[in-house]
Amino acid sequence: MSKVRVGIVGASGYAGEELLRLLTRHPEVEIKVITSRQNAGKDIAEIFPRLAGTGLSFSAPDVGKIAKECDTAFLALPHGLASEFAIPLTEAGVVAIDISADFRLKSTEKYRKYYGADHPAPELLKTAVYGLPERNREQIRTANLIACPGCYPTSIILPATALLHAGLVSPEGIVVA
């Protein structure tokens, strides 16, 4: 089996660093592109010394390069920026995995309510799959846009789902704050 060719957009932030740490050790992944606007041209060891020896260097974000070299791209970007890359990458056939909250909600109204702005790519909300394998394993396998759930939503969804399925609680009035 060939390795999955991966890019990480926004690789110099906290989420990007954690992805790098995990993916550099993954036997079925080959990291092809890591991007950072502020660190473009720098060797990874200059920013993350513990990742010295990986042969990776930061480049400026370039959708064309990512689409050419990667099967999958992680979007480790601040809130509101993922669609800038998700749209062209998915159109180019690259699976986009968004680590921000940009594609977690299906409803444009709820997005506006919680984030105070219109969603920049509402057409993608319809196709994004919520990346919780305990709930959406089969959809994730064929998705071209995966919205990573955060730790807080996961900590609520998993036990609440089990309780709801067992009929031990009612869905009426559940509020998570």
Short mmCIF file of C-alpha atoms in Angstrom, two decimals:
data_model
loop_
_atom_site.label_atom_id
_atom_site.label_comp_id
_atom_site.label_asym_id
_atom_site.label_seq_id
_atom_site.Cartn_x
_atom_site.Cartn_y
_atom_site.Cartn_z
CA MET A 1 0.00 0.00 0.00
CA SER A 2 1.37 3.42 -0.90
CA LYS A 3 1.61 6.16 1.68
CA VAL A 4 -0.91 8.99 1.84
CA ARG A 5 0.75 12.17 0.59
CA VAL A 6 -0.11 14.94 3.05
CA GLY A 7 0.11 18.71 3.23
CA ILE A 8 -0.40 20.84 6.32
CA VAL A 9 -1.58 24.39 5.68
CA GLY A 10 -0.71 26.52 8.70
CA ALA A 11 1.87 24.07 9.98
CA SER A 12 3.63 26.52 12.31
CA GLY A 13 0.74 27.05 14.73
CA TYR A 14 -0.13 24.89 17.73
CA ALA A 15 -2.43 22.51 15.82
CA GLY A 16 0.05 22.33 12.95
CA GLU A 17 2.89 21.45 15.30
CA GLU A 18 0.85 18.68 16.92
CA LEU A 19 -0.05 17.31 13.48
CA LEU A 20 3.59 17.35 12.47
CA ARG A 21 4.57 15.56 15.65
CA LEU A 22 2.00 12.83 15.03
CA LEU A 23 2.29 12.50 11.27
CA THR A 24 6.10 12.40 11.11
CA ARG A 25 5.82 9.14 13.08
CA HIS A 26 2.93 7.65 11.09
CA PRO A 27 4.10 4.75 8.90
CA GLU A 28 1.42 5.30 6.24
CA VAL A 29 1.91 9.05 5.78
CA GLU A 30 4.41 11.00 3.71
CA ILE A 31 4.42 14.71 4.51
CA LYS A 32 4.99 16.53 1.23
CA VAL A 33 4.14 20.17 1.98
CA ILE A 34 4.09 22.26 5.15
CA THR A 35 3.08 25.89 4.87
CA SER A 36 3.51 29.00 6.92
CA ARG A 37 3.33 32.55 5.63
CA GLN A 38 5.66 33.88 8.31
CA ASN A 39 8.15 30.99 8.20
CA ALA A 40 8.28 30.30 4.46
CA GLY A 41 11.75 29.15 3.44
CA LYS A 42 12.80 28.08 6.92
CA ASP A 43 13.85 24.55 7.81
CA ILE A 44 11.43 22.91 10.23
CA ALA A 45 14.22 22.58 12.84
CA GLU A 46 14.44 26.39 13.11
CA ILE A 47 10.85 26.50 14.39
CA PHE A 48 10.48 23.04 15.93
CA PRO A 49 13.92 21.71 16.95
CA ARG A 50 12.49 18.36 18.02
CA LEU A 51 11.53 17.71 14.38
CA ALA A 52 15.08 18.17 13.07
CA GLY A 53 16.11 15.56 10.55
CA THR A 54 12.74 15.24 8.85
CA GLY A 55 13.96 17.09 5.77
CA LEU A 56 10.92 19.36 5.84
CA SER A 57 10.93 23.10 5.13
CA PHE A 58 8.10 25.58 5.30
CA SER A 59 6.77 27.10 2.10
CA ALA A 60 4.25 29.84 1.46
CA PRO A 61 0.72 28.47 1.00
CA ASP A 62 0.24 27.54 -2.65
CA VAL A 63 -2.93 25.67 -3.58
CA GLY A 64 -1.48 24.55 -6.92
CA LYS A 65 1.58 23.01 -5.27
CA ILE A 66 -0.52 21.31 -2.60
CA ALA A 67 -2.97 19.94 -5.19
CA LYS A 68 -0.10 18.60 -7.30
CA GLU A 69 1.83 16.96 -4.46
CA CYS A 70 -0.80 15.88 -1.93
CA ASP A 71 -3.75 13.52 -1.64
CA THR A 72 -4.89 15.06 1.64
CA ALA A 73 -4.42 18.52 3.15
CA PHE A 74 -4.94 19.41 6.78
CA LEU A 75 -6.14 22.98 7.28
CA ALA A 76 -4.60 24.05 10.59
CA LEU A 77 -5.72 27.65 10.25
CA PRO A 78 -7.35 30.24 12.45
CA HIS A 79 -11.14 30.41 12.43
CA GLY A 80 -12.60 31.83 9.24
CA LEU A 81 -9.69 31.04 6.91
CA ALA A 82 -10.27 27.38 6.00
CA SER A 83 -12.62 28.03 3.08
CA GLU A 84 -9.87 29.98 1.29
CA PHE A 85 -8.12 26.61 0.87
CA ALA A 86 -10.98 24.11 1.20
CA ILE A 87 -12.76 25.33 -1.93
CA PRO A 88 -9.89 25.08 -4.43
CA LEU A 89 -8.36 21.97 -2.85
CA THR A 90 -11.57 19.94 -2.89
CA GLU A 91 -12.25 21.13 -6.44
CA ALA A 92 -8.78 19.80 -7.35
CA GLY A 93 -9.59 16.40 -5.83
CA VAL A 94 -7.62 16.82 -2.61
CA VAL A 95 -9.31 15.65 0.59
CA ALA A 96 -9.39 18.61 2.98
CA ILE A 97 -9.45 18.02 6.73
CA ASP A 98 -10.33 21.21 8.57
CA ILE A 99 -9.09 21.46 12.12
CA SER A 100 -10.80 24.79 12.80
CA ALA A 101 -14.53 25.01 13.53
CA ASP A 102 -15.35 26.41 10.09
CA PHE A 103 -17.20 23.36 8.75
CA ARG A 104 -18.56 21.75 11.91
CA LEU A 105 -22.03 23.29 11.68
CA LYS A 106 -24.38 22.42 8.82
CA SER A 107 -26.69 25.38 9.37
CA THR A 108 -25.72 28.81 8.06
CA GLU A 109 -28.11 30.35 10.59
CA LYS A 110 -26.40 28.61 13.52
CA TYR A 111 -23.01 29.52 12.12
CA ARG A 112 -24.06 33.20 11.99
CA LYS A 113 -25.50 32.98 15.51
CA TYR A 114 -22.39 31.45 17.09
CA TYR A 115 -19.66 33.14 15.04
CA GLY A 116 -21.28 36.50 14.32
CA ALA A 117 -20.73 36.42 10.55
CA ASP A 118 -21.98 34.69 7.44
CA HIS A 119 -20.17 31.52 6.46
CA PRO A 120 -17.73 32.21 3.61
CA ALA A 121 -18.54 28.94 1.78
CA PRO A 122 -22.10 27.83 2.60
CA GLU A 123 -22.13 25.42 -0.35
CA LEU A 124 -19.41 23.38 1.35
CA LEU A 125 -21.36 23.08 4.60
CA LYS A 126 -23.71 20.68 2.79
CA THR A 127 -20.88 18.33 1.81
CA ALA A 128 -18.65 18.52 4.88
CA VAL A 129 -18.66 15.39 7.04
CA TYR A 130 -18.33 15.75 10.79
CA GLY A 131 -15.16 13.77 11.45
CA LEU A 132 -16.21 11.79 14.49
CA PRO A 133 -15.52 8.17 13.48
CA GLU A 134 -17.63 6.74 16.28
CA ARG A 135 -20.63 8.34 14.53
CA ASN A 136 -19.65 8.86 10.87
CA ARG A 137 -17.02 6.24 9.99
CA GLU A 138 -18.48 5.31 6.59
CA GLN A 139 -19.12 8.90 5.49
CA ILE A 140 -15.55 9.86 6.44
CA ARG A 141 -14.14 7.15 4.16
CA THR A 142 -15.55 8.84 1.05
CA ALA A 143 -15.65 12.50 2.12
CA ASN A 144 -13.73 15.22 0.32
CA LEU A 145 -14.12 17.67 3.23
CA ILE A 146 -13.90 16.54 6.83
CA ALA A 147 -14.63 18.83 9.76
CA CYS A 148 -12.63 17.77 12.80
CA PRO A 149 -14.63 17.85 15.99
CA GLY A 150 -12.96 19.55 18.88
CA CYS A 151 -12.22 17.91 22.20
CA TYR A 152 -15.08 19.68 23.98
CA PRO A 153 -17.81 18.66 21.49
CA THR A 154 -16.45 15.10 21.42
CA SER A 155 -16.54 14.87 25.22
CA ILE A 156 -20.25 15.75 25.12
CA ILE A 157 -21.39 13.98 21.93
CA LEU A 158 -20.04 10.52 22.73
CA PRO A 159 -21.64 10.03 26.16
CA ALA A 160 -24.83 11.91 25.21
CA THR A 161 -25.28 9.74 22.11
CA ALA A 162 -24.89 6.57 24.16
CA LEU A 163 -27.43 7.79 26.72
CA LEU A 164 -29.89 8.87 24.00
CA HIS A 165 -29.60 5.57 22.11
CA ALA A 166 -30.17 3.63 25.34
CA GLY A 167 -33.28 5.70 26.02
CA LEU A 168 -31.91 6.84 29.36
CA VAL A 169 -32.34 10.56 28.66
CA SER A 170 -34.64 12.68 26.55
CA PRO A 171 -33.29 14.88 23.76
CA GLU A 172 -35.61 17.67 24.88
CA GLY A 173 -33.87 20.53 26.58
CA ILE A 174 -30.29 19.35 26.20
CA VAL A 175 -28.07 22.40 26.35
CA VAL A 176 -24.31 22.29 26.36
CA ALA A 177 -22.67 25.50 27.54
#
